């Protein structure tokens, strides 16, 4: 009797007769391009600054730098899309992309296009906006189309981990040394050095926070499911937590802590380790605040600005909002990078308009002017102002590419003066940023309430199969959910939270990382479902001769579920009809059915 292991063929390969080398070559190419794209995204801003003029305003550097880095990144995305389509066509994987998540994405796209047509957005403008919204999703679909193997995933994560480790090291050096560490990397704008915020190779400390936040959540998901963790890994986690604290990205800190609680709920018996990592993160942050007066002042200023934004809402000021001309060069540069730094006095050594034109010993002459607006968090003011403007067009918003964002800024730098927003347009409160920080604000203003609902429904369908798989394994009494599945769930929650404070899903960095994690999570979910279903294809004649190793009498015994699954992994037989497995299991699907990973629309047969 032949007991050699035989695995289920990937969907479409055996049925079409496509040679395995061609299919595998396409899969390897897809994973390789994903790896190159991730590495490039992680160093993109740094490369652009190095190839541009060395101006103290980061925005000038990014605008006047060479265009080939941006074009190369776009080319990598388009190449990945082309490889995905070829892989789907060659292996005929159409049924793999008929899940609820795919239908929800089509509905979301239709709503966005409808919002653009209703608000006179041109076809080219809508195309650019849709690419920015969904370019990261191309990675998700590419990993779903590829026949990914465990070795490919391991090598992909190892490459990205190397770049992440470099960012951690540089962040720690920046925290310890200060300005010289920033200048050694080519950074000319010292805004973040003055605020003691580490940025690594990223253009903004919050970008570093997003990167390290997702990394730390991956570690937490891994240690939660592992029976034993070596002490060296805890040292690595401590270094990542310290670098995350040095970025002072409070949105990332809160997002990690909240998502970690979800990991403790999803994984039985992992609460102690999860809480240990959270405690390390909190202690690192508290230690930096206590040991560094500049960090403590920055935190106090940012919290104070947030409260001021609620106590003195947008529109309550009696004078004009501070203009960009009254702000320091460092603040304008930071705002242009995608965030507005906390307004606070510059150190004595910084170059400010007052220092340049007025001696420090002579106070400026008082001038008659209206009462200035209080210093407050601009994101709060933007949200309050949008709440007053959105009721004018609540359902479909003001059109794709017409409110904030890099597309609106490139198409019309004066987008905020559009009379659709009111007689005075949309007040940016002195912010020179080309994009409005909160993603949910940007999405709602461009596509309305319908677009916001469609986006949330789409995210739910993306995470739903992962939740179903994690819940089923958690309640079955067997092994818990795999780390990639848990990581995919909490990474989506993390991204949804930071989207209240950053561009998030349409940013340069976060979408590529998030959709890579989700692609790996769907692959792990499909793989675990195939292993669980393989017991139904094991040779039945083996069951009568399988004996427990501790049965001295050699008697045949009834095996437990875990033992049966172990036998199935070691001995399988190919199904008579090749099964077309989708990328993720469905909670209500029966084990062993070809529609178990995700029942396609219109499929027939009893439920």
Coordinates of C-alpha atoms in Angstrom, one line a residue:
X1 CA 0.0 0.0 0.0
X2 CA 1.4 3.3 -1.0
X3 CA 1.3 5.8 1.8
X4 CA 3.2 8.6 0.1
X5 CA 1.8 12.1 0.8
X6 CA -0.1 13.6 -2.1
X7 CA -1.4 17.2 -1.8
X8 CA -4.4 18.7 -3.4
X9 CA -3.6 20.4 -6.7
X10 CA -4.1 24.2 -6.8
X11 CA -7.2 25.3 -8.5
X12 CA -7.2 25.2 -12.2
X13 CA -3.8 23.6 -12.7
X14 CA -4.8 19.9 -13.2
X15 CA -8.0 20.8 -15.0
X16 CA -6.3 23.0 -17.6
X17 CA -3.2 20.9 -18.1
X18 CA -0.9 23.9 -17.7
X19 CA 2.7 22.8 -17.1
X20 CA 3.7 23.2 -13.5
X21 CA 6.9 25.2 -14.3
X22 CA 5.0 28.0 -16.0
X23 CA 2.5 28.3 -13.1
X24 CA 5.2 28.2 -10.5
X25 CA 7.3 30.7 -12.4
X26 CA 4.4 33.1 -12.4
X27 CA 3.9 32.6 -8.7
X28 CA 7.6 33.2 -7.9
X29 CA 7.6 36.3 -10.1
X30 CA 4.6 37.7 -8.2
X31 CA 6.1 37.1 -4.8
X32 CA 9.5 38.6 -6.0
X33 CA 7.8 41.7 -7.3
X34 CA 5.8 42.1 -4.0
X35 CA 9.1 41.8 -2.1
X36 CA 10.8 44.4 -4.2
X37 CA 7.8 46.7 -4.0
X38 CA 7.7 46.5 -0.2
X39 CA 11.4 47.3 0.2
X40 CA 11.1 50.2 -2.2
X41 CA 8.0 51.6 -0.4
X42 CA 9.9 51.5 2.9
X43 CA 12.8 53.6 1.5
X44 CA 10.9 55.6 -1.0
X45 CA 10.7 59.0 0.9
X46 CA 14.4 58.8 1.8
X47 CA 15.4 58.1 -1.8
X48 CA 13.3 61.0 -3.0
X49 CA 15.0 63.4 -0.5
X50 CA 18.5 62.2 -1.4
X51 CA 17.8 62.7 -5.1
X52 CA 16.3 66.2 -4.7
X53 CA 17.6 69.6 -3.6
X54 CA 18.7 69.9 0.0
X55 CA 16.1 72.4 1.2
X56 CA 15.1 72.8 4.8
X57 CA 11.5 72.6 3.7
X58 CA 10.8 68.8 3.2
X59 CA 7.9 69.7 0.8
X60 CA 10.3 71.5 -1.5
X61 CA 12.6 68.4 -1.5
X62 CA 9.7 66.1 -2.4
X63 CA 8.3 68.3 -5.1
X64 CA 11.6 69.2 -6.8
X65 CA 13.2 65.8 -6.5
X66 CA 13.7 63.5 -9.4
X67 CA 10.5 61.9 -10.7
X68 CA 12.0 58.5 -11.5
X69 CA 11.5 57.1 -8.0
X70 CA 7.7 57.9 -8.1
X71 CA 7.5 56.4 -11.6
X72 CA 9.4 53.3 -10.6
X73 CA 7.0 52.7 -7.8
X74 CA 4.0 53.1 -10.1
X75 CA 5.7 50.8 -12.6
X76 CA 6.1 48.1 -10.0
X77 CA 2.4 48.3 -9.1
X78 CA 1.4 48.0 -12.8
X79 CA 3.8 45.1 -13.3
X80 CA 2.3 43.3 -10.3
X81 CA -1.2 43.9 -11.8
X82 CA -0.1 42.5 -15.1
X83 CA 1.5 39.4 -13.6
X84 CA -1.7 38.8 -11.6
X85 CA -3.9 38.9 -14.6
X86 CA -1.6 36.6 -16.5
X87 CA -1.6 34.1 -13.6
X88 CA -5.4 34.2 -13.4
X89 CA -5.8 33.7 -17.1
X90 CA -3.3 30.9 -17.4
X91 CA -4.6 28.9 -14.5
X92 CA -8.2 29.9 -15.0
X93 CA -8.7 31.1 -11.4
X94 CA -11.8 33.1 -12.1
X95 CA -13.8 31.3 -9.4
X96 CA -11.2 32.2 -6.8
X97 CA -12.2 35.8 -7.1
X98 CA -16.0 35.4 -6.6
X99 CA -16.1 35.9 -2.8
X100 CA -18.1 38.4 -0.9
X101 CA -15.1 40.6 -0.6
X102 CA -14.7 40.8 -4.3
X103 CA -18.4 41.7 -4.8
X104 CA -18.2 44.3 -2.1
X105 CA -15.2 45.9 -3.8
X106 CA -17.1 46.1 -7.1
X107 CA -20.0 47.8 -5.3
X108 CA -17.5 50.3 -3.6
X109 CA -15.9 51.1 -6.9
X110 CA -19.4 51.7 -8.5
X111 CA -20.3 54.1 -5.6
X112 CA -17.1 56.0 -6.0
X113 CA -17.5 56.4 -9.8
X114 CA -21.1 57.5 -9.3
X115 CA -19.9 60.1 -6.8
X116 CA -17.4 61.4 -9.3
X117 CA -19.9 61.5 -12.2
X118 CA -22.5 63.3 -10.0
X119 CA -19.9 65.9 -9.1
X120 CA -18.4 66.5 -12.6
X121 CA -15.1 64.7 -11.9
X122 CA -13.3 63.9 -15.2
X123 CA -12.5 60.4 -16.2
X124 CA -8.8 61.0 -15.8
X125 CA -9.3 62.5 -12.3
X126 CA -11.4 59.6 -11.2
X127 CA -8.8 57.1 -12.5
X128 CA -6.0 58.8 -10.6
X129 CA -8.1 58.9 -7.4
X130 CA -9.1 55.2 -7.7
X131 CA -5.5 54.2 -8.2
X132 CA -4.4 56.0 -5.1
X133 CA -7.3 54.5 -3.1
X134 CA -6.7 50.9 -4.2
X135 CA -3.0 50.6 -5.3
X136 CA -2.2 48.6 -2.2
X137 CA -5.1 46.2 -2.9
X138 CA -3.2 45.0 -6.0
X139 CA -0.8 43.2 -3.6
X140 CA -3.7 41.5 -1.9
X141 CA -5.0 40.1 -5.2
X142 CA -1.6 39.2 -6.4
X143 CA -0.9 37.0 -3.4
X144 CA -4.4 35.4 -3.8
X145 CA -3.6 34.6 -7.4
X146 CA -0.2 33.1 -6.7
X147 CA 0.3 29.5 -5.6
X148 CA 2.2 30.7 -2.5
X149 CA 4.2 28.2 -0.5
X150 CA 5.4 28.5 3.1
X151 CA 9.0 29.0 2.0
X152 CA 8.0 31.9 -0.3
X153 CA 6.2 33.6 2.6
X154 CA 9.1 33.0 5.0
X155 CA 11.6 34.6 2.6
X156 CA 9.3 37.5 1.8
X157 CA 8.9 38.3 5.5
X158 CA 12.6 37.9 6.2
X159 CA 13.5 40.5 3.5
X160 CA 11.0 43.0 4.9
X161 CA 12.1 42.2 8.4
X162 CA 15.6 43.2 7.5
X163 CA 14.5 46.7 6.4
X164 CA 12.3 47.0 9.5
X165 CA 15.3 46.1 11.7
X166 CA 17.3 48.8 10.0
X167 CA 14.6 51.4 10.7
X168 CA 14.5 50.2 14.4
X169 CA 18.3 50.6 14.7
X170 CA 18.2 54.1 13.1
X171 CA 15.3 55.2 15.2
X172 CA 17.2 54.2 18.4
X173 CA 20.3 56.0 17.2
X174 CA 18.3 59.1 16.4
X175 CA 16.7 59.0 19.9
X176 CA 20.1 58.7 21.5
X177 CA 22.2 61.1 19.4
X178 CA 19.8 63.6 18.0
X179 CA 20.5 66.0 15.1
X180 CA 23.8 64.4 13.9
X181 CA 22.0 61.1 13.3
X182 CA 19.4 62.9 11.2
X183 CA 21.9 64.8 9.2
X184 CA 24.0 61.7 8.6
X185 CA 21.0 60.1 6.7
X186 CA 20.6 63.2 4.5
X187 CA 17.7 64.8 6.3
X188 CA 17.9 68.6 6.2
X189 CA 14.6 69.5 7.8
X190 CA 15.2 69.2 11.5
X191 CA 11.6 69.6 12.6
X192 CA 11.4 66.1 14.0
X193 CA 14.9 66.3 15.6
X194 CA 13.8 69.4 17.4
X195 CA 10.7 67.6 18.7
X196 CA 12.8 64.5 19.6
X197 CA 10.7 62.3 17.4
X198 CA 12.5 59.4 15.6
X199 CA 11.7 58.9 12.0
X200 CA 14.2 56.3 10.8
X201 CA 14.1 56.2 7.0
X202 CA 10.5 57.5 6.8
X203 CA 9.4 61.0 5.9
X204 CA 7.3 61.3 9.1
X205 CA 7.5 59.8 12.6
X206 CA 3.9 58.6 12.2
X207 CA 4.9 56.5 9.2
X208 CA 7.6 54.9 11.3
X209 CA 4.9 54.4 14.0
X210 CA 2.6 52.6 11.5
X211 CA 5.5 50.4 10.3
X212 CA 6.6 49.4 13.8
X213 CA 3.0 49.1 15.1
X214 CA 2.2 46.5 12.5
X215 CA 5.5 44.7 13.2
X216 CA 4.8 44.6 16.9
X217 CA 1.3 43.3 16.3
X218 CA 2.7 40.5 14.2
X219 CA 5.1 39.6 17.0
X220 CA 2.2 39.6 19.5
X221 CA 0.1 37.4 17.3
X222 CA 3.0 35.0 16.9
X223 CA 3.9 34.7 20.6
X224 CA 0.2 34.3 21.5
X225 CA 0.0 31.0 19.5
X226 CA 3.5 29.7 20.3
X227 CA 3.9 27.1 23.1
X228 CA 7.4 28.5 23.9
X229 CA 9.3 31.7 23.0
X230 CA 13.0 32.1 23.4
X231 CA 14.2 35.0 25.5
X232 CA 16.0 36.5 22.5
X233 CA 12.7 37.2 20.8
X234 CA 11.6 39.2 23.8
X235 CA 14.7 41.4 23.5
X236 CA 13.8 42.0 19.9
X237 CA 10.3 43.0 20.9
X238 CA 11.6 45.4 23.5
X239 CA 13.8 47.1 20.9
X240 CA 10.8 47.5 18.5
X241 CA 8.7 48.8 21.4
X242 CA 11.3 51.3 22.3
X243 CA 11.7 52.6 18.7
X244 CA 7.9 52.9 18.5
X245 CA 7.9 54.9 21.6
X246 CA 10.7 57.1 20.3
X247 CA 8.5 58.0 17.2
X248 CA 5.9 59.5 19.7
X249 CA 3.2 58.4 17.3
X250 CA 0.4 58.3 19.8
X251 CA -2.1 57.0 17.2
X252 CA 0.1 54.0 16.6
X253 CA 0.7 53.4 20.3
X254 CA -3.1 53.4 21.1
X255 CA -3.8 51.3 18.0
X256 CA -1.3 48.6 19.1
X257 CA -2.7 48.5 22.6
X258 CA -6.3 48.2 21.4
X259 CA -5.5 45.6 18.7
X260 CA -3.5 43.6 21.3
X261 CA -6.6 43.3 23.4
X262 CA -8.3 41.7 20.5
X263 CA -5.5 39.2 20.1
X264 CA -6.0 38.2 23.8
X265 CA -9.7 37.6 23.0
X266 CA -9.0 35.6 19.8
X267 CA -6.3 33.3 21.1
X268 CA -7.0 31.2 24.2
X269 CA -4.2 31.1 26.7
X270 CA -2.3 33.9 25.1
X271 CA -3.5 36.8 27.3
X272 CA -0.5 36.8 29.6
X273 CA 2.1 37.1 26.8
X274 CA -0.1 39.8 25.1
X275 CA -0.3 41.8 28.2
X276 CA 3.4 41.5 28.8
X277 CA 4.2 43.1 25.4
X278 CA 1.6 45.8 26.1
X279 CA 3.3 46.5 29.4
X280 CA 6.7 46.7 27.8
X281 CA 5.4 49.3 25.3
X282 CA 3.7 51.4 28.0
X283 CA 6.8 51.3 30.2
X284 CA 9.1 52.4 27.2
X285 CA 6.8 55.3 26.5
X286 CA 6.5 56.3 30.1
X287 CA 10.3 56.1 30.5
X288 CA 10.9 58.4 27.5
X289 CA 8.4 60.9 28.7
X290 CA 9.8 61.0 32.2
X291 CA 13.5 61.0 31.1
X292 CA 13.3 63.6 28.3
X293 CA 11.8 67.0 29.1
X294 CA 11.4 67.8 25.3
X295 CA 9.4 64.6 24.8
X296 CA 7.3 65.4 27.8
X297 CA 6.7 69.0 26.5
X298 CA 5.7 67.7 23.1
X299 CA 3.2 65.2 24.5
X300 CA 1.7 67.9 26.8
X301 CA 1.4 70.3 23.9
X302 CA -0.3 67.8 21.6
X303 CA -2.8 66.7 24.3
X304 CA -3.5 70.4 25.1
X305 CA -4.1 71.2 21.4
X306 CA -6.5 68.3 21.2
X307 CA -8.6 69.6 24.1
X308 CA -8.5 73.1 22.8
X309 CA -9.9 71.9 19.5
X310 CA -13.0 70.6 21.3
X311 CA -13.3 73.6 23.8
X312 CA -12.9 76.1 21.0
X313 CA -14.4 74.4 17.9
X314 CA -13.9 75.5 14.4
X315 CA -15.8 78.7 13.6
X316 CA -15.7 80.0 17.2
X317 CA -12.6 82.3 16.6
X318 CA -13.1 86.0 16.4
X319 CA -10.1 86.6 14.1
X320 CA -8.6 84.9 11.1
X321 CA -6.9 81.6 11.4
X322 CA -3.1 81.8 11.4
X323 CA -1.8 81.8 7.9
X324 CA 1.0 79.7 6.6
X325 CA 3.2 82.8 6.4
X326 CA 3.1 83.2 10.2
X327 CA 4.3 79.6 10.8
X328 CA 7.9 78.5 11.1
X329 CA 9.6 76.8 8.2
X330 CA 9.9 73.6 10.1
X331 CA 6.2 73.5 10.9
X332 CA 5.3 74.1 7.2
X333 CA 7.7 71.3 6.1
X334 CA 6.2 68.9 8.6
X335 CA 2.7 69.7 7.5
X336 CA 3.6 69.1 3.9
X337 CA 4.8 65.6 4.8
X338 CA 1.3 64.6 5.7
X339 CA 0.9 65.7 9.3
X340 CA 0.8 69.0 11.2
X341 CA 3.3 69.1 14.1
X342 CA 2.3 70.4 17.4
X343 CA 2.7 74.2 17.3
X344 CA 5.2 75.2 20.0
X345 CA 8.1 77.6 20.3
X346 CA 11.2 76.7 18.4
X347 CA 14.5 76.2 20.2
X348 CA 16.7 79.3 20.3
X349 CA 19.0 77.9 17.6
X350 CA 16.2 77.5 15.0
X351 CA 15.7 79.9 12.2
X352 CA 12.3 81.7 12.7
X353 CA 10.9 84.8 11.0
X354 CA 11.1 86.7 14.3
X355 CA 14.8 85.9 14.8
X356 CA 15.6 86.8 11.3
X357 CA 14.1 90.3 11.3
X358 CA 13.8 91.5 14.9
X359 CA 16.5 91.5 17.6
X360 CA 15.6 89.2 20.4
X361 CA 16.1 92.0 23.0
X362 CA 13.5 94.2 21.5
X363 CA 9.9 93.0 21.6
X364 CA 7.8 93.5 18.4
X365 CA 5.6 96.5 18.4
X366 CA 2.0 95.8 19.1
X367 CA -0.3 95.9 16.2
X368 CA -4.1 96.2 16.0
X369 CA -5.4 92.9 14.9
X370 CA -8.4 90.7 15.6
X371 CA -8.2 88.1 18.4
X372 CA -6.1 85.3 17.0
X373 CA -7.5 81.8 16.8
X374 CA -6.4 79.5 19.7
X375 CA -3.6 77.0 19.0
X376 CA -5.4 73.7 18.5
X377 CA -5.2 70.4 16.7
X378 CA -5.9 71.0 13.0
X379 CA -7.4 67.6 12.5
X380 CA -10.1 68.3 15.0
X381 CA -10.8 71.7 13.3
X382 CA -11.0 69.9 9.9
X383 CA -13.5 67.4 11.2
X384 CA -15.7 70.0 12.8
X385 CA -15.7 72.1 9.7
X386 CA -16.5 69.0 7.5
X387 CA -19.5 68.2 9.8
X388 CA -21.0 71.6 8.8
X389 CA -20.2 71.3 5.1
X390 CA -21.2 67.6 4.4
X391 CA -25.0 68.1 4.9
X392 CA -25.0 70.0 1.6
X393 CA -24.2 66.8 -0.3
X394 CA -24.5 64.0 2.2
X395 CA -25.0 60.9 0.0
X396 CA -22.3 61.2 -2.7
X397 CA -20.1 63.9 -1.3
X398 CA -18.2 66.4 -3.5
X399 CA -16.6 64.0 -6.0
X400 CA -13.5 61.9 -6.4
X401 CA -10.2 63.9 -6.5
X402 CA -11.8 67.2 -5.4
X403 CA -11.2 67.3 -1.7
X404 CA -7.7 67.1 -0.2
X405 CA -5.4 64.3 -1.1
X406 CA -2.5 64.2 -3.5
X407 CA -4.8 63.9 -6.5
X408 CA -6.7 67.0 -5.7
X409 CA -3.5 68.9 -4.8
X410 CA -1.9 68.0 -8.2
X411 CA -5.1 68.7 -10.2
X412 CA -6.0 71.9 -8.5
X413 CA -3.7 73.4 -5.8
X414 CA -6.6 75.8 -4.9
X415 CA -9.1 73.0 -4.3
X416 CA -9.9 74.4 -0.9
X417 CA -11.3 77.6 -2.4
X418 CA -14.0 75.7 -4.4
X419 CA -17.3 77.4 -3.8
X420 CA -19.0 74.1 -3.3
X421 CA -17.6 74.1 0.2
X422 CA -19.1 77.4 1.0
X423 CA -18.5 81.1 0.2
X424 CA -15.1 81.0 1.8
X425 CA -14.2 77.5 0.7
X426 CA -12.7 75.0 3.1
X427 CA -10.5 76.6 5.8
X428 CA -7.3 74.6 6.2
X429 CA -6.4 76.6 9.3
X430 CA -2.9 77.4 8.1
X431 CA -2.0 73.8 7.2
X432 CA -0.1 73.6 3.9
X433 CA -0.5 69.8 3.7
X434 CA -1.7 68.6 0.3
X435 CA -3.9 66.1 2.0
X436 CA -6.3 66.1 4.8
X437 CA -4.9 63.8 7.5
X438 CA -8.0 61.8 8.6
X439 CA -8.7 59.2 5.9
X440 CA -12.3 58.8 7.0
X441 CA -12.8 62.6 6.6
X442 CA -11.3 62.5 3.1
X443 CA -13.3 59.5 2.0
X444 CA -16.6 60.8 3.3
X445 CA -16.2 64.3 1.8
X446 CA -15.3 62.8 -1.6
X447 CA -17.8 59.9 -1.8
X448 CA -20.4 60.8 0.9
X449 CA -22.1 58.6 3.4
X450 CA -22.7 55.9 0.8
X451 CA -19.0 55.7 0.0
X452 CA -18.2 55.4 3.7
X453 CA -20.7 52.7 4.3
X454 CA -19.5 50.8 1.2
X455 CA -15.9 51.0 2.3
X456 CA -16.7 49.7 5.8
X457 CA -18.8 46.8 4.3
X458 CA -15.9 45.9 2.0
X459 CA -13.5 45.8 4.9
X460 CA -15.9 43.6 6.9
X461 CA -16.1 41.1 4.0
X462 CA -12.3 41.0 3.8
X463 CA -12.0 40.2 7.5
X464 CA -15.0 38.0 7.8
X465 CA -13.5 34.7 6.6
X466 CA -10.5 35.3 8.9
X467 CA -12.8 35.8 11.8
X468 CA -14.8 32.7 10.9
X469 CA -11.7 30.6 10.7
X470 CA -10.3 31.9 13.9
X471 CA -13.6 31.4 15.8
X472 CA -14.1 27.9 14.5
X473 CA -10.6 26.7 15.5
X474 CA -10.9 28.5 18.8
X475 CA -14.1 26.8 19.7
X476 CA -13.3 23.4 18.4
X477 CA -11.0 22.5 21.3
X478 CA -8.0 21.8 19.0
X479 CA -5.1 24.1 18.1
X480 CA -5.8 27.8 18.0
X481 CA -5.9 30.1 15.0
X482 CA -2.6 30.5 13.1
X483 CA -0.5 33.7 13.7
X484 CA -1.0 35.1 10.1
X485 CA -4.8 34.9 10.5
X486 CA -4.8 36.7 13.8
X487 CA -2.3 39.2 12.4
X488 CA -4.5 40.0 9.4
X489 CA -7.5 40.6 11.7
X490 CA -5.7 43.0 14.1
X491 CA -3.8 44.7 11.3
X492 CA -7.1 45.8 9.8
X493 CA -8.4 47.0 13.1
X494 CA -5.1 48.9 13.6
X495 CA -5.4 50.6 10.2
X496 CA -9.0 51.5 10.8
X497 CA -8.1 53.2 14.0
X498 CA -5.1 55.2 12.7
X499 CA -7.3 56.2 9.7
X500 CA -9.0 58.7 12.1
X501 CA -5.7 60.6 12.3
X502 CA -3.8 59.9 9.1
X503 CA -4.3 59.2 5.4
X504 CA -3.9 55.5 6.2
X505 CA -5.5 53.5 3.4
X506 CA -4.3 55.9 0.7
X507 CA -0.9 56.6 2.2
X508 CA 2.4 55.6 0.6
X509 CA 3.4 53.1 3.2
X510 CA 0.5 51.6 5.3
X511 CA -1.6 50.2 2.4
X512 CA 1.2 48.2 1.0
X513 CA 2.0 46.7 4.4
X514 CA -1.6 46.1 5.3
X515 CA -2.6 44.3 2.1
X516 CA 0.5 42.2 2.2
X517 CA -0.5 41.0 5.7
X518 CA -4.0 40.3 4.6
X519 CA -2.8 38.4 1.5
X520 CA -0.7 36.2 3.7
X521 CA -3.6 35.8 6.2
X522 CA -5.9 34.6 3.4
X523 CA -3.3 32.2 2.2
X524 CA -2.8 30.8 5.7
X525 CA -6.6 30.5 6.2
X526 CA -6.9 28.6 2.9
X527 CA -4.0 26.3 3.8
X528 CA -5.5 25.4 7.2
X529 CA -8.8 24.7 5.6
X530 CA -7.2 22.4 3.0
X531 CA -5.4 20.5 5.8
X532 CA -8.6 20.1 7.8
X533 CA -10.5 18.9 4.7
X534 CA -7.7 16.5 3.6
X535 CA -8.8 13.9 6.1
X536 CA -11.8 13.2 3.9
X537 CA -9.5 12.2 1.0
X538 CA -7.2 9.9 3.1
X539 CA -7.2 6.3 2.0
X540 CA -10.0 4.6 4.0
X541 CA -8.1 1.3 4.0
X542 CA -5.5 2.8 6.2
X543 CA -7.9 3.3 9.1
X544 CA -8.1 -0.4 10.0
X545 CA -4.3 -0.7 10.4
X546 CA -3.5 2.5 12.3
X547 CA -2.6 1.8 15.9
X548 CA -1.6 4.0 18.8
X549 CA 2.1 4.0 19.5
X550 CA 1.4 3.2 23.2
X551 CA -0.8 0.3 22.5
X552 CA 1.5 -2.7 23.4
X553 CA -1.1 -5.3 22.4
X554 CA -1.2 -4.0 18.9
X555 CA -5.0 -3.7 19.0
X556 CA -6.8 -1.4 16.6
X557 CA -8.1 1.7 18.4
X558 CA -10.5 4.6 17.6
X559 CA -8.4 7.6 16.9
X560 CA -9.0 11.1 18.2
X561 CA -9.7 14.0 15.9
X562 CA -6.2 15.3 16.2
X563 CA -4.7 11.9 15.4
X564 CA -6.9 11.6 12.3
X565 CA -5.8 15.0 11.1
X566 CA -2.2 14.0 11.7
X567 CA -2.6 10.8 9.6
X568 CA -4.2 12.8 6.8
X569 CA -1.3 15.2 6.7
X570 CA 1.1 12.2 6.2
X571 CA -1.0 10.3 3.7
X572 CA -3.4 11.8 1.2
X573 CA -4.7 10.8 -2.1
X574 CA -5.7 13.2 -4.9
X575 CA -9.3 13.9 -5.3
X576 CA -11.0 12.4 -8.4
X577 CA -12.2 15.8 -9.5
X578 CA -9.8 18.6 -8.8
X579 CA -11.2 20.9 -6.2
X580 CA -11.3 24.7 -6.8
X581 CA -10.3 26.1 -3.5
X582 CA -10.9 29.8 -2.8
X583 CA -8.6 31.8 -0.6
X584 CA -10.5 31.8 2.6
X585 CA -12.9 29.5 4.5
X586 CA -16.5 30.3 5.3
X587 CA -17.8 29.7 8.7
X588 CA -21.0 27.9 7.6
X589 CA -19.3 25.7 5.0
X590 CA -19.1 22.0 5.6
X591 CA -15.6 20.5 5.8
X592 CA -14.4 18.7 2.7
X593 CA -16.6 20.6 0.3
X594 CA -15.1 22.3 -2.7
X595 CA -16.9 25.5 -1.8
X596 CA -15.8 25.4 1.9
X597 CA -13.2 28.2 1.6
X598 CA -15.8 30.6 0.2
X599 CA -18.9 29.6 -1.7
X600 CA -18.9 31.4 -5.1
X601 CA -21.9 33.4 -6.1
X602 CA -24.4 31.4 -8.1
X603 CA -22.9 28.0 -7.1
X604 CA -25.4 25.2 -7.0
X605 CA -25.9 22.3 -4.7
X606 CA -27.4 21.7 -1.2
X607 CA -26.2 23.8 1.6

